[in-house]
PDB file of C-alpha atoms and ligand atoms in Angstrom:
ATOM      1  CA  MET E   1     -83.828 -40.255  26.949  1.00  0.00           C
ATOM      2  CA  LYS E   2     -81.150 -38.895  28.930  1.00  0.00           C
ATOM      3  CA  LEU E   3     -77.619 -39.769  28.881  1.00  0.00           C
ATOM      4  CA  VAL E   4     -76.988 -43.062  31.224  1.00  0.00           C
ATOM      5  CA  ASN E   5     -74.149 -44.294  33.055  1.00  0.00           C
ATOM      6  CA  ALA E   6     -72.465 -47.143  31.202  1.00  0.00           C
ATOM      7  CA  LYS E   7     -72.321 -49.724  34.264  1.00  0.00           C
ATOM      8  CA  ASP E   8     -75.717 -51.630  33.368  1.00  0.00           C
ATOM      9  CA  MET E   9     -75.146 -51.750  29.575  1.00  0.00           C
ATOM     10  CA  ILE E  10     -71.756 -52.934  30.216  1.00  0.00           C
ATOM     11  CA  ALA E  11     -72.893 -55.654  32.746  1.00  0.00           C
ATOM     12  CA  LYS E  12     -75.633 -56.706  30.399  1.00  0.00           C
ATOM     13  CA  ALA E  13     -73.339 -57.239  27.499  1.00  0.00           C
ATOM     14  CA  TYR E  14     -70.884 -59.215  29.722  1.00  0.00           C
ATOM     15  CA  ALA E  15     -73.376 -61.495  30.937  1.00  0.00           C
ATOM     16  CA  GLY E  16     -74.791 -61.965  27.531  1.00  0.00           C
ATOM     17  CA  LYS E  17     -71.589 -62.336  25.601  1.00  0.00           C
ATOM     18  CA  TYR E  18     -71.851 -59.239  23.372  1.00  0.00           C
ATOM     19  CA  ALA E  19     -70.088 -55.967  23.474  1.00  0.00           C
ATOM     20  CA  ILE E  20     -71.178 -52.347  23.527  1.00  0.00           C
ATOM     21  CA  ALA E  21     -69.577 -50.196  20.823  1.00  0.00           C
ATOM     22  CA  HIS E  22     -67.513 -47.071  22.036  1.00  0.00           C
ATOM     23  CA  ILE E  23     -67.454 -44.773  19.213  1.00  0.00           C
ATOM     24  CA  ASN E  24     -65.111 -41.646  19.487  1.00  0.00           C
ATOM     25  CA  THR E  25     -66.598 -38.623  18.420  1.00  0.00           C
ATOM     26  CA  ASN E  26     -64.784 -35.531  16.774  1.00  0.00           C
ATOM     27  CA  ASN E  27     -67.391 -33.072  16.070  1.00  0.00           C
ATOM     28  CA  LEU E  28     -71.079 -32.163  15.841  1.00  0.00           C
ATOM     29  CA  GLU E  29     -71.504 -34.309  12.512  1.00  0.00           C
ATOM     30  CA  TRP E  30     -69.868 -37.346  14.218  1.00  0.00           C
ATOM     31  CA  THR E  31     -72.135 -37.169  17.181  1.00  0.00           C
ATOM     32  CA  LYS E  32     -75.067 -36.962  15.196  1.00  0.00           C
ATOM     33  CA  ALA E  33     -74.037 -39.819  13.039  1.00  0.00           C
ATOM     34  CA  ILE E  34     -73.390 -41.919  16.269  1.00  0.00           C
ATOM     35  CA  LEU E  35     -76.616 -41.174  17.558  1.00  0.00           C
ATOM     36  CA  GLU E  36     -78.475 -41.749  14.391  1.00  0.00           C
ATOM     37  CA  ALA E  37     -76.739 -45.473  13.943  1.00  0.00           C
ATOM     38  CA  ALA E  38     -77.637 -46.351  17.502  1.00  0.00           C
ATOM     39  CA  GLN E  39     -81.130 -45.320  17.273  1.00  0.00           C
ATOM     40  CA  GLU E  40     -81.699 -47.056  13.963  1.00  0.00           C
ATOM     41  CA  ASN E  41     -80.313 -50.232  15.043  1.00  0.00           C
ATOM     42  CA  LYS E  42     -81.720 -50.100  18.402  1.00  0.00           C
ATOM     43  CA  ALA E  43     -78.254 -50.542  19.915  1.00  0.00           C
ATOM     44  CA  PRO E  44     -77.015 -49.238  23.266  1.00  0.00           C
ATOM     45  CA  ILE E  45     -73.948 -46.930  22.603  1.00  0.00           C
ATOM     46  CA  ILE E  46     -71.053 -45.243  24.259  1.00  0.00           C
ATOM     47  CA  ILE E  47     -69.890 -41.950  22.884  1.00  0.00           C
ATOM     48  CA  GLY E  48     -66.127 -41.764  23.928  1.00  0.00           C
ATOM     49  CA  VAL E  49     -64.536 -38.197  23.700  1.00  0.00           C
ATOM     50  CA  SER E  50     -60.782 -37.938  24.101  1.00  0.00           C
ATOM     51  CA  GLU E  51     -59.392 -34.844  26.205  1.00  0.00           C
ATOM     52  CA  GLY E  52     -58.129 -33.564  22.723  1.00  0.00           C
ATOM     53  CA  ALA E  53     -61.226 -33.905  21.168  1.00  0.00           C
ATOM     54  CA  CYS E  54     -62.849 -32.214  24.032  1.00  0.00           C
ATOM     55  CA  LYS E  55     -60.589 -29.410  23.741  1.00  0.00           C
ATOM     56  CA  TYR E  56     -61.184 -29.192  19.951  1.00  0.00           C
ATOM     57  CA  MET E  57     -64.845 -29.081  20.399  1.00  0.00           C
ATOM     58  CA  GLY E  58     -65.095 -26.448  23.070  1.00  0.00           C
ATOM     59  CA  GLY E  59     -64.421 -28.143  26.419  1.00  0.00           C
ATOM     60  CA  TYR E  60     -66.168 -30.630  28.628  1.00  0.00           C
ATOM     61  CA  LYS E  61     -69.459 -28.714  28.976  1.00  0.00           C
ATOM     62  CA  THR E  62     -69.865 -27.822  25.317  1.00  0.00           C
ATOM     63  CA  VAL E  63     -69.509 -31.561  24.557  1.00  0.00           C
ATOM     64  CA  ALA E  64     -72.083 -32.737  27.346  1.00  0.00           C
ATOM     65  CA  ASP E  65     -74.361 -29.800  26.435  1.00  0.00           C
ATOM     66  CA  MET E  66     -74.366 -30.549  22.937  1.00  0.00           C
ATOM     67  CA  THR E  67     -74.865 -34.300  23.316  1.00  0.00           C
ATOM     68  CA  ILE E  68     -77.664 -33.887  25.689  1.00  0.00           C
ATOM     69  CA  ASP E  69     -79.482 -31.215  23.315  1.00  0.00           C
ATOM     70  CA  LEU E  70     -78.934 -33.388  20.236  1.00  0.00           C
ATOM     71  CA  MET E  71     -80.270 -36.115  22.012  1.00  0.00           C
ATOM     72  CA  ALA E  72     -83.504 -34.228  22.865  1.00  0.00           C
ATOM     73  CA  HIS E  73     -83.825 -32.907  19.334  1.00  0.00           C
ATOM     74  CA  MET E  74     -83.386 -36.090  17.788  1.00  0.00           C
ATOM     75  CA  ASN E  75     -85.742 -37.996  20.088  1.00  0.00           C
ATOM     76  CA  ILE E  76     -82.900 -40.470  21.098  1.00  0.00           C
ATOM     77  CA  THR E  77     -85.055 -43.618  22.898  1.00  0.00           C
ATOM     78  CA  VAL E  78     -81.674 -45.925  23.294  1.00  0.00           C
ATOM     79  CA  PRO E  79     -79.476 -45.792  26.232  1.00  0.00           C
ATOM     80  CA  VAL E  80     -76.404 -43.433  25.499  1.00  0.00           C
ATOM     81  CA  ALA E  81     -73.275 -42.838  27.612  1.00  0.00           C
ATOM     82  CA  LEU E  82     -71.231 -40.024  27.311  1.00  0.00           C
ATOM     83  CA  HIS E  83     -67.536 -41.233  28.241  1.00  0.00           C
ATOM     84  CA  LEU E  84     -64.350 -39.538  28.746  1.00  0.00           C
ATOM     85  CA  ASP E  85     -61.522 -41.542  26.938  1.00  0.00           C
ATOM     86  CA  HIS E  86     -58.092 -41.862  28.235  1.00  0.00           C
ATOM     87  CA  GLY E  87     -58.777 -39.234  30.793  1.00  0.00           C
ATOM     88  CA  THR E  88     -55.942 -37.720  33.025  1.00  0.00           C
ATOM     89  CA  TYR E  89     -56.625 -37.480  36.746  1.00  0.00           C
ATOM     90  CA  GLU E  90     -57.653 -33.907  36.428  1.00  0.00           C
ATOM     91  CA  GLY E  91     -59.520 -34.559  33.124  1.00  0.00           C
ATOM     92  CA  ALA E  92     -61.512 -37.280  34.661  1.00  0.00           C
ATOM     93  CA  LEU E  93     -62.635 -35.182  37.655  1.00  0.00           C
ATOM     94  CA  ALA E  94     -63.515 -32.360  35.673  1.00  0.00           C
ATOM     95  CA  ALA E  95     -65.595 -34.310  32.982  1.00  0.00           C
ATOM     96  CA  CYS E  96     -67.557 -35.719  36.402  1.00  0.00           C
ATOM     97  CA  ASP E  97     -68.474 -31.949  37.014  1.00  0.00           C
ATOM     98  CA  ALA E  98     -69.384 -31.134  33.475  1.00  0.00           C
ATOM     99  CA  GLY E  99     -72.261 -33.658  32.666  1.00  0.00           C
ATOM    100  CA  PHE E 100     -70.123 -36.919  31.577  1.00  0.00           C
ATOM    101  CA  THR E 101     -71.960 -39.929  32.530  1.00  0.00           C
ATOM    102  CA  SER E 102     -68.732 -42.172  32.449  1.00  0.00           C
ATOM    103  CA  VAL E 103     -64.934 -41.547  32.631  1.00  0.00           C
ATOM    104  CA  MET E 104     -61.966 -43.542  32.143  1.00  0.00           C
ATOM    105  CA  PHE E 105     -58.964 -42.587  34.040  1.00  0.00           C
ATOM    106  CA  ASP E 106     -55.811 -43.837  32.475  1.00  0.00           C
ATOM    107  CA  GLY E 107     -53.332 -44.398  34.724  1.00  0.00           C
ATOM    108  CA  HIS E 108     -51.370 -47.028  32.713  1.00  0.00           C
ATOM    109  CA  HIS E 109     -48.274 -44.738  32.617  1.00  0.00           C
ATOM    110  CA  LEU E 110     -47.916 -44.640  36.407  1.00  0.00           C
ATOM    111  CA  ASP E 111     -46.674 -47.366  38.641  1.00  0.00           C
ATOM    112  CA  ILE E 112     -49.444 -49.551  39.879  1.00  0.00           C
ATOM    113  CA  ALA E 113     -49.541 -48.039  43.329  1.00  0.00           C
ATOM    114  CA  GLU E 114     -50.141 -44.543  42.100  1.00  0.00           C
ATOM    115  CA  ASN E 115     -52.510 -45.811  39.361  1.00  0.00           C
ATOM    116  CA  LEU E 116     -54.430 -47.707  42.087  1.00  0.00           C
ATOM    117  CA  THR E 117     -54.668 -44.506  44.621  1.00  0.00           C
ATOM    118  CA  LYS E 118     -55.594 -42.097  41.635  1.00  0.00           C
ATOM    119  CA  THR E 119     -58.370 -44.571  40.327  1.00  0.00           C
ATOM    120  CA  GLU E 120     -59.773 -44.872  43.925  1.00  0.00           C
ATOM    121  CA  LYS E 121     -59.889 -41.019  44.184  1.00  0.00           C
ATOM    122  CA  VAL E 122     -61.775 -41.064  40.570  1.00  0.00           C
ATOM    123  CA  VAL E 123     -64.120 -43.756  41.746  1.00  0.00           C
ATOM    124  CA  ALA E 124     -64.829 -41.946  44.879  1.00  0.00           C
ATOM    125  CA  LYS E 125     -65.892 -38.808  42.876  1.00  0.00           C
ATOM    126  CA  ALA E 126     -67.749 -40.342  40.117  1.00  0.00           C
ATOM    127  CA  HIS E 127     -69.752 -43.079  41.823  1.00  0.00           C
ATOM    128  CA  PRO E 128     -71.822 -40.711  43.979  1.00  0.00           C
ATOM    129  CA  LYS E 129     -72.644 -38.728  41.052  1.00  0.00           C
ATOM    130  CA  ASN E 130     -73.961 -41.826  39.181  1.00  0.00           C
ATOM    131  CA  ILE E 131     -70.817 -41.834  36.731  1.00  0.00           C
ATOM    132  CA  SER E 132     -69.316 -45.130  35.780  1.00  0.00           C
ATOM    133  CA  VAL E 133     -65.555 -45.427  35.884  1.00  0.00           C
ATOM    134  CA  GLU E 134     -63.103 -47.202  33.433  1.00  0.00           C
ATOM    135  CA  ALA E 135     -59.643 -47.700  34.510  1.00  0.00           C
ATOM    136  CA  GLU E 136     -56.551 -49.327  32.661  1.00  0.00           C
ATOM    137  CA  ILE E 137     -53.686 -51.656  33.328  1.00  0.00           C
ATOM    138  CA  GLY E 138     -50.884 -52.900  30.929  1.00  0.00           C
ATOM    139  CA  SER E 139     -50.517 -50.341  28.028  1.00  0.00           C
ATOM    140  CA  ILE E 140     -52.131 -50.198  24.473  1.00  0.00           C
ATOM    141  CA  GLY E 141     -49.638 -50.153  21.811  1.00  0.00           C
ATOM    142  CA  GLY E 142     -49.506 -47.505  19.156  1.00  0.00           C
ATOM    143  CA  GLU E 143     -47.422 -45.166  17.017  1.00  0.00           C
ATOM    144  CA  GLU E 144     -44.813 -42.904  18.745  1.00  0.00           C
ATOM    145  CA  ASP E 145     -42.084 -41.257  16.491  1.00  0.00           C
ATOM    146  CA  GLY E 146     -42.776 -43.366  13.522  1.00  0.00           C
ATOM    147  CA  VAL E 147     -42.543 -46.618  15.455  1.00  0.00           C
ATOM    148  CA  VAL E 148     -45.440 -48.879  16.192  1.00  0.00           C
ATOM    149  CA  GLY E 149     -45.213 -50.252  19.861  1.00  0.00           C
ATOM    150  CA  ASN E 150     -46.956 -53.635  20.827  1.00  0.00           C
ATOM    151  CA  GLY E 151     -47.770 -52.288  24.092  1.00  0.00           C
ATOM    152  CA  GLU E 152     -47.401 -53.866  27.711  1.00  0.00           C
ATOM    153  CA  LEU E 153     -49.403 -56.949  28.451  1.00  0.00           C
ATOM    154  CA  ALA E 154     -51.530 -56.553  31.352  1.00  0.00           C
ATOM    155  CA  ASP E 155     -50.607 -58.441  34.814  1.00  0.00           C
ATOM    156  CA  PRO E 156     -53.673 -60.632  36.193  1.00  0.00           C
ATOM    157  CA  LYS E 157     -52.636 -59.687  39.787  1.00  0.00           C
ATOM    158  CA  ASP E 158     -53.034 -55.869  39.025  1.00  0.00           C
ATOM    159  CA  ALA E 159     -56.576 -56.744  37.528  1.00  0.00           C
ATOM    160  CA  ILE E 160     -57.633 -57.982  40.851  1.00  0.00           C
ATOM    161  CA  SER E 161     -56.539 -55.185  42.925  1.00  0.00           C
ATOM    162  CA  ILE E 162     -57.627 -52.412  40.618  1.00  0.00           C
ATOM    163  CA  THR E 163     -61.156 -54.138  40.124  1.00  0.00           C
ATOM    164  CA  LYS E 164     -61.337 -54.362  44.076  1.00  0.00           C
ATOM    165  CA  LEU E 165     -61.557 -50.357  43.975  1.00  0.00           C
ATOM    166  CA  GLY E 166     -65.068 -50.903  42.560  1.00  0.00           C
ATOM    167  CA  ILE E 167     -64.483 -49.774  38.904  1.00  0.00           C
ATOM    168  CA  ASP E 168     -67.362 -50.438  36.537  1.00  0.00           C
ATOM    169  CA  PHE E 169     -65.171 -51.978  33.709  1.00  0.00           C
ATOM    170  CA  LEU E 170     -61.541 -52.586  32.821  1.00  0.00           C
ATOM    171  CA  ALA E 171     -59.094 -51.723  29.914  1.00  0.00           C
ATOM    172  CA  ALA E 172     -56.147 -53.961  29.530  1.00  0.00           C
ATOM    173  CA  GLY E 173     -53.023 -54.341  27.303  1.00  0.00           C
ATOM    174  CA  ILE E 174     -53.466 -57.534  25.540  1.00  0.00           C
ATOM    175  CA  GLY E 175     -51.461 -57.033  22.340  1.00  0.00           C
ATOM    176  CA  ASN E 176     -54.020 -54.371  21.178  1.00  0.00           C
ATOM    177  CA  ILE E 177     -52.893 -51.312  19.262  1.00  0.00           C
ATOM    178  CA  HIS E 178     -54.214 -47.812  18.720  1.00  0.00           C
ATOM    179  CA  GLY E 179     -54.427 -46.900  15.139  1.00  0.00           C
ATOM    180  CA  ALA E 180     -53.448 -49.203  12.073  1.00  0.00           C
ATOM    181  CA  TYR E 181     -52.244 -52.780  12.914  1.00  0.00           C
ATOM    182  CA  PRO E 182     -48.817 -53.214  11.364  1.00  0.00           C
ATOM    183  CA  ALA E 183     -48.463 -56.240   8.842  1.00  0.00           C
ATOM    184  CA  ASN E 184     -46.489 -58.078  11.292  1.00  0.00           C
ATOM    185  CA  TRP E 185     -48.700 -57.739  14.305  1.00  0.00           C
ATOM    186  CA  LYS E 186     -49.067 -60.866  16.356  1.00  0.00           C
ATOM    187  CA  GLY E 187     -52.726 -60.559  16.978  1.00  0.00           C
ATOM    188  CA  LEU E 188     -54.461 -60.402  20.462  1.00  0.00           C
ATOM    189  CA  ASN E 189     -52.957 -62.360  23.196  1.00  0.00           C
ATOM    190  CA  LEU E 190     -56.304 -64.290  23.831  1.00  0.00           C
ATOM    191  CA  GLU E 191     -54.572 -66.318  26.525  1.00  0.00           C
ATOM    192  CA  ARG E 192     -53.733 -63.178  28.767  1.00  0.00           C
ATOM    193  CA  LEU E 193     -57.128 -61.973  27.928  1.00  0.00           C
ATOM    194  CA  GLY E 194     -58.863 -65.212  29.390  1.00  0.00           C
ATOM    195  CA  GLU E 195     -56.377 -64.844  32.622  1.00  0.00           C
ATOM    196  CA  ILE E 196     -57.232 -61.120  32.910  1.00  0.00           C
ATOM    197  CA  SER E 197     -60.950 -61.517  32.532  1.00  0.00           C
ATOM    198  CA  LYS E 198     -61.067 -64.328  35.107  1.00  0.00           C
ATOM    199  CA  ALA E 199     -59.154 -62.319  37.559  1.00  0.00           C
ATOM    200  CA  ALA E 200     -61.323 -59.111  36.840  1.00  0.00           C
ATOM    201  CA  ASN E 201     -64.853 -60.749  36.805  1.00  0.00           C
ATOM    202  CA  ILE E 202     -66.210 -57.299  35.447  1.00  0.00           C
ATOM    203  CA  GLY E 203     -66.318 -56.157  31.535  1.00  0.00           C
ATOM    204  CA  ILE E 204     -63.113 -56.080  29.681  1.00  0.00           C
ATOM    205  CA  VAL E 205     -62.656 -52.999  27.433  1.00  0.00           C
ATOM    206  CA  LEU E 206     -60.975 -53.597  24.027  1.00  0.00           C
ATOM    207  CA  HIS E 207     -59.152 -50.573  22.919  1.00  0.00           C
ATOM    208  CA  GLY E 208     -57.677 -50.119  19.420  1.00  0.00           C
ATOM    209  CA  GLY E 209     -60.901 -51.740  18.031  1.00  0.00           C
ATOM    210  CA  SER E 210     -60.026 -50.747  14.372  1.00  0.00           C
ATOM    211  CA  GLY E 211     -58.577 -53.348  11.921  1.00  0.00           C
ATOM    212  CA  ILE E 212     -58.658 -56.294  14.273  1.00  0.00           C
ATOM    213  CA  PRO E 213     -59.885 -59.635  12.293  1.00  0.00           C
ATOM    214  CA  ASP E 214     -63.441 -60.294  13.155  1.00  0.00           C
ATOM    215  CA  GLY E 215     -62.673 -63.834  14.205  1.00  0.00           C
ATOM    216  CA  GLN E 216     -60.116 -62.346  16.710  1.00  0.00           C
ATOM    217  CA  VAL E 217     -62.984 -59.813  17.989  1.00  0.00           C
ATOM    218  CA  LYS E 218     -65.440 -62.567  18.370  1.00  0.00           C
ATOM    219  CA  GLU E 219     -63.387 -64.708  20.510  1.00  0.00           C
ATOM    220  CA  ALA E 220     -62.229 -61.710  22.697  1.00  0.00           C
ATOM    221  CA  ILE E 221     -65.993 -61.195  23.581  1.00  0.00           C
ATOM    222  CA  GLU E 222     -66.497 -64.932  24.267  1.00  0.00           C
ATOM    223  CA  LEU E 223     -63.637 -64.289  26.682  1.00  0.00           C
ATOM    224  CA  GLY E 224     -65.130 -61.258  28.589  1.00  0.00           C
ATOM    225  CA  VAL E 225     -64.524 -58.199  26.306  1.00  0.00           C
ATOM    226  CA  ALA E 226     -67.753 -56.247  26.828  1.00  0.00           C
ATOM    227  CA  LYS E 227     -66.776 -52.965  25.395  1.00  0.00           C
ATOM    228  CA  VAL E 228     -64.844 -52.378  22.094  1.00  0.00           C
ATOM    229  CA  ASN E 229     -63.278 -48.891  21.166  1.00  0.00           C
ATOM    230  CA  VAL E 230     -63.359 -47.639  17.732  1.00  0.00           C
ATOM    231  CA  ASN E 231     -61.950 -44.535  16.416  1.00  0.00           C
ATOM    232  CA  THR E 232     -59.634 -44.793  13.394  1.00  0.00           C
ATOM    233  CA  GLU E 233     -62.073 -46.958  11.143  1.00  0.00           C
ATOM    234  CA  CYS E 234     -64.771 -44.287  11.276  1.00  0.00           C
ATOM    235  CA  GLN E 235     -62.089 -41.772  10.590  1.00  0.00           C
ATOM    236  CA  LEU E 236     -60.951 -43.362   7.669  1.00  0.00           C
ATOM    237  CA  SER E 237     -64.590 -44.197   6.143  1.00  0.00           C
ATOM    238  CA  PHE E 238     -65.374 -40.400   6.745  1.00  0.00           C
ATOM    239  CA  ALA E 239     -61.834 -39.473   4.969  1.00  0.00           C
ATOM    240  CA  ALA E 240     -62.571 -41.863   1.978  1.00  0.00           C
ATOM    241  CA  ALA E 241     -66.140 -40.725   1.432  1.00  0.00           C
ATOM    242  CA  THR E 242     -65.243 -36.937   1.401  1.00  0.00           C
ATOM    243  CA  ARG E 243     -62.455 -37.649  -0.942  1.00  0.00           C
ATOM    244  CA  LYS E 244     -64.577 -39.294  -3.066  1.00  0.00           C
ATOM    245  CA  TYR E 245     -66.974 -36.550  -3.295  1.00  0.00           C
ATOM    246  CA  ILE E 246     -64.312 -34.040  -4.053  1.00  0.00           C
ATOM    247  CA  GLU E 247     -62.774 -36.000  -6.494  1.00  0.00           C
ATOM    248  CA  ALA E 248     -66.050 -36.494  -8.365  1.00  0.00           C
ATOM    249  CA  ASN E 249     -66.114 -32.382  -8.316  1.00  0.00           C
ATOM    250  CA  LYS E 250     -69.293 -32.608  -6.405  1.00  0.00           C
ATOM    251  CA  ASP E 251     -68.392 -29.513  -4.459  1.00  0.00           C
ATOM    252  CA  GLN E 252     -68.382 -27.649  -7.738  1.00  0.00           C
ATOM    253  CA  GLN E 253     -71.841 -28.656  -8.764  1.00  0.00           C
ATOM    254  CA  GLY E 254     -74.449 -26.298  -7.615  1.00  0.00           C
ATOM    255  CA  LYS E 255     -74.425 -25.739  -3.896  1.00  0.00           C
ATOM    256  CA  GLY E 256     -72.391 -28.713  -3.419  1.00  0.00           C
ATOM    257  CA  PHE E 257     -69.818 -26.620  -1.361  1.00  0.00           C
ATOM    258  CA  ASP E 258     -72.336 -26.089   1.300  1.00  0.00           C
ATOM    259  CA  PRO E 259     -70.993 -28.050   4.338  1.00  0.00           C
ATOM    260  CA  ARG E 260     -74.179 -29.743   5.138  1.00  0.00           C
ATOM    261  CA  LYS E 261     -73.756 -31.458   1.806  1.00  0.00           C
ATOM    262  CA  LEU E 262     -69.911 -31.585   1.940  1.00  0.00           C
ATOM    263  CA  PHE E 263     -70.160 -33.660   5.039  1.00  0.00           C
ATOM    264  CA  LYS E 264     -73.234 -35.734   4.242  1.00  0.00           C
ATOM    265  CA  PRO E 265     -71.066 -38.664   2.341  1.00  0.00           C
ATOM    266  CA  GLY E 266     -68.532 -38.767   5.326  1.00  0.00           C
ATOM    267  CA  SER E 267     -71.662 -38.986   7.807  1.00  0.00           C
ATOM    268  CA  ASP E 268     -73.116 -41.736   5.928  1.00  0.00           C
ATOM    269  CA  ALA E 269     -69.959 -43.561   5.940  1.00  0.00           C
ATOM    270  CA  ILE E 270     -69.431 -43.242   9.618  1.00  0.00           C
ATOM    271  CA  LYS E 271     -72.804 -44.717  10.181  1.00  0.00           C
ATOM    272  CA  ALA E 272     -72.190 -47.761   7.907  1.00  0.00           C
ATOM    273  CA  THR E 273     -69.104 -48.423   9.562  1.00  0.00           C
ATOM    274  CA  ILE E 274     -70.632 -48.286  13.031  1.00  0.00           C
ATOM    275  CA  LYS E 275     -73.583 -50.555  11.734  1.00  0.00           C
ATOM    276  CA  GLU E 276     -70.885 -53.225  10.594  1.00  0.00           C
ATOM    277  CA  LYS E 277     -69.492 -52.905  14.130  1.00  0.00           C
ATOM    278  CA  LEU E 278     -72.574 -53.248  16.005  1.00  0.00           C
ATOM    279  CA  GLU E 279     -73.544 -56.249  13.888  1.00  0.00           C
ATOM    280  CA  LEU E 280     -70.120 -57.747  14.626  1.00  0.00           C
ATOM    281  CA  PHE E 281     -70.309 -56.741  18.556  1.00  0.00           C
ATOM    282  CA  GLY E 282     -73.737 -58.152  18.827  1.00  0.00           C
ATOM    283  CA  SER E 283     -75.329 -55.116  20.201  1.00  0.00           C
ATOM    284  CA  ILE E 284     -78.300 -54.845  17.574  1.00  0.00           C
ATOM    285  CA  ASN E 285     -81.624 -54.632  19.148  1.00  0.00           C
ATOM    286  CA  LYS E 286     -80.073 -54.803  22.759  1.00  0.00           C
ATOM    287  CA  ALA E 287     -81.570 -51.609  23.616  1.00  0.00           C
TER     288      ALA E 287
HETATM  289  O1  LIG Y   1     -59.754 -45.208  22.852  1.00  0.00           O
HETATM  290  C1  LIG Y   1     -59.950 -45.167  21.677  1.00  0.00           C
HETATM  291  C2  LIG Y   1     -59.620 -46.527  21.104  1.00  0.00           C
HETATM  292  O2  LIG Y   1     -59.030 -47.430  21.590  1.00  0.00           O
HETATM  293  C3  LIG Y   1     -59.807 -46.338  19.319  1.00  0.00           C
HETATM  294  O3  LIG Y   1     -58.641 -47.085  18.593  1.00  0.00           O
HETATM  295  O4  LIG Y   1     -58.413 -45.554  16.733  1.00  0.00           O
HETATM  296  O5  LIG Y   1     -57.407 -47.800  16.906  1.00  0.00           O
HETATM  297  O6  LIG Y   1     -59.813 -47.585  16.708  1.00  0.00           O
HETATM  298  P1  LIG Y   1     -58.658 -47.203  17.299  1.00  0.00           P
HETATM  299 ZN1  LIG Y   2     -58.057 -46.308  23.499  1.00  0.00          ZN
END
């Protein structure tokens, strides 16, 4: 199957009150693990790639070509969208020319007028090429200089203005945080999510999907979240499984140092984490 635009899978999830997993990739092994997990669980999936990860992997085109070729080689039949995550304006436009089927323009740091102007331009470039667009309002918290910020709650008025531009799904700050959640985290602001969701009337994207208690994720999906972004949890499972392999000295037994063997426990761990997420988000057998 060819890569698809993410619009339909998100719209179906939104209507059916489940969510599509957006799993960030970091390299070829990661992409293979994501594709295998999606295929084995018959789940539509979004492969998210940050600009930093694109640079690391050899540029937008390398990432797109690798994903397309892997899908053909692996006989992937479930819908897969390749999505630029937290794209800059220039990055979103470049990804549209490189074979991505979905892009996020993250203009949350701009004032709302400029965020709207640039989002509109990205939609104008992406939609004629059948590429879906995610925009962001408010901000997602995260660590900066050792301090974990809570982010800024999105304003429902901005949700109305930005969805009028024809975007396909909307990321919103609702108390969510990238990376690990601090012990004193107040939880998702579900009341604000409800207001944003009502105002936007399209699928809402929950960033910082690692480490949110399952009950809150389920409530968020009930309120209109149709895409959940997960990166850190897969990185942690990969690292823990790789550490276990090395600490058991398996790299020193036979050809255990062969990267194809060395990466296997980590890849299996990523797949197991993705399966847990697909179950939680309710997207198994939705392909
Ligand atoms: O855009 C990517 C995500 O929001 C991932 O967040 O690393 O906290 O799972 P996470
Ligand atoms: Zn994010």
